[in-house]
Amino acid sequence: MKQLTVLCVCISTLLSSAAFAMDAKITFSELDKDGNGSLSSAEASEDALLHESFEQIDKDQDGQISLAEFKLFLQ
């Protein structure tokens, strides 16, 4: 029984992580109006918090937010 509980917890964690990743990607895609795989400052302005935090989210300071940077921001 204990092994089943541990297995259920592990599966639940994996499913939660997968759901988070899919939600993040969907949201990112909706914001990425030109479909180039990154968010410009103009695209980020669609969301007030994203726009306000743009410089902190843009870790490599290239003027764009990548999907990886976006996921880090959401965590």
mmCIF file of C-alpha atoms in Angstrom, residues 5-66:
data_model
loop_
_atom_site.group_PDB
_atom_site.id
_atom_site.type_symbol
_atom_site.label_atom_id
_atom_site.label_comp_id
_atom_site.label_asym_id
_atom_site.label_seq_id
_atom_site.Cartn_x
_atom_site.Cartn_y
_atom_site.Cartn_z
ATOM 1 C CA THR A 5 0.848 5.831 -2.363
ATOM 2 C CA VAL A 6 4.384 6.839 -3.346
ATOM 3 C CA LEU A 7 3.662 5.913 -6.964
ATOM 4 C CA CYS A 8 0.469 7.986 -6.959
ATOM 5 C CA VAL A 9 2.319 10.989 -5.529
ATOM 6 C CA CYS A 10 5.038 10.661 -8.191
ATOM 7 C CA ILE A 11 2.502 10.396 -11.010
ATOM 8 C CA SER A 12 0.548 13.352 -9.645
ATOM 9 C CA THR A 13 3.715 15.462 -9.506
ATOM 10 C CA LEU A 14 4.647 14.563 -13.074
ATOM 11 C CA LEU A 15 1.160 15.358 -14.345
ATOM 12 C CA SER A 16 1.148 18.694 -12.512
ATOM 13 C CA SER A 17 4.509 19.597 -14.032
ATOM 14 C CA ALA A 18 3.341 18.602 -17.504
ATOM 15 C CA ALA A 19 0.133 20.610 -17.111
ATOM 16 C CA PHE A 20 2.110 23.650 -15.942
ATOM 17 C CA ALA A 21 4.480 23.377 -18.911
ATOM 18 C CA MET A 22 1.578 23.088 -21.349
ATOM 19 C CA ASP A 23 -0.271 26.037 -19.776
ATOM 20 C CA ALA A 24 2.890 28.153 -19.861
ATOM 21 C CA LYS A 25 3.490 27.311 -23.521
ATOM 22 C CA ILE A 26 -0.125 28.082 -24.479
ATOM 23 C CA THR A 27 -0.050 31.423 -22.660
ATOM 24 C CA PHE A 28 3.334 32.248 -24.185
ATOM 25 C CA SER A 29 2.051 31.403 -27.680
ATOM 26 C CA GLU A 30 -0.990 33.627 -27.189
ATOM 27 C CA LEU A 31 1.249 36.551 -26.200
ATOM 28 C CA ASP A 32 3.751 35.896 -29.033
ATOM 29 C CA LYS A 33 1.709 37.715 -31.684
ATOM 30 C CA ASP A 34 4.352 37.527 -34.441
ATOM 31 C CA GLY A 35 5.111 33.874 -33.706
ATOM 32 C CA ASN A 36 8.889 34.329 -33.608
ATOM 33 C CA GLY A 37 9.320 32.313 -30.398
ATOM 34 C CA SER A 38 10.049 35.247 -28.112
ATOM 35 C CA LEU A 39 8.172 38.116 -26.525
ATOM 36 C CA SER A 40 9.094 41.693 -27.310
ATOM 37 C CA SER A 41 8.390 44.526 -24.907
ATOM 38 C CA ALA A 42 5.342 45.437 -27.005
ATOM 39 C CA GLU A 43 3.983 41.887 -26.826
ATOM 40 C CA ALA A 44 4.676 41.743 -23.085
ATOM 41 C CA SER A 45 2.640 44.919 -22.604
ATOM 42 C CA GLU A 46 -0.492 42.760 -23.074
ATOM 43 C CA ASP A 47 0.012 41.725 -19.425
ATOM 44 C CA ALA A 48 0.691 44.437 -16.829
ATOM 45 C CA LEU A 49 2.861 42.308 -14.507
ATOM 46 C CA LEU A 50 4.843 40.859 -17.405
ATOM 47 C CA HIS A 51 5.425 44.331 -18.804
ATOM 48 C CA GLU A 52 6.432 45.811 -15.430
ATOM 49 C CA SER A 53 8.893 42.968 -14.808
ATOM 50 C CA PHE A 54 10.232 42.740 -18.372
ATOM 51 C CA GLU A 55 13.844 43.681 -17.567
ATOM 52 C CA GLN A 56 14.035 41.224 -14.650
ATOM 53 C CA ILE A 57 12.474 38.403 -16.688
ATOM 54 C CA ASP A 58 14.809 38.998 -19.652
ATOM 55 C CA LYS A 59 17.759 37.280 -17.962
ATOM 56 C CA ASP A 60 20.114 37.484 -20.970
ATOM 57 C CA GLN A 61 19.141 41.140 -21.573
ATOM 58 C CA ASP A 62 18.574 40.634 -25.311
ATOM 59 C CA GLY A 63 15.358 42.666 -25.329
ATOM 60 C CA GLN A 64 13.213 39.545 -25.738
ATOM 61 C CA ILE A 65 11.657 37.061 -23.337
ATOM 62 C CA SER A 66 12.216 33.451 -24.358
#
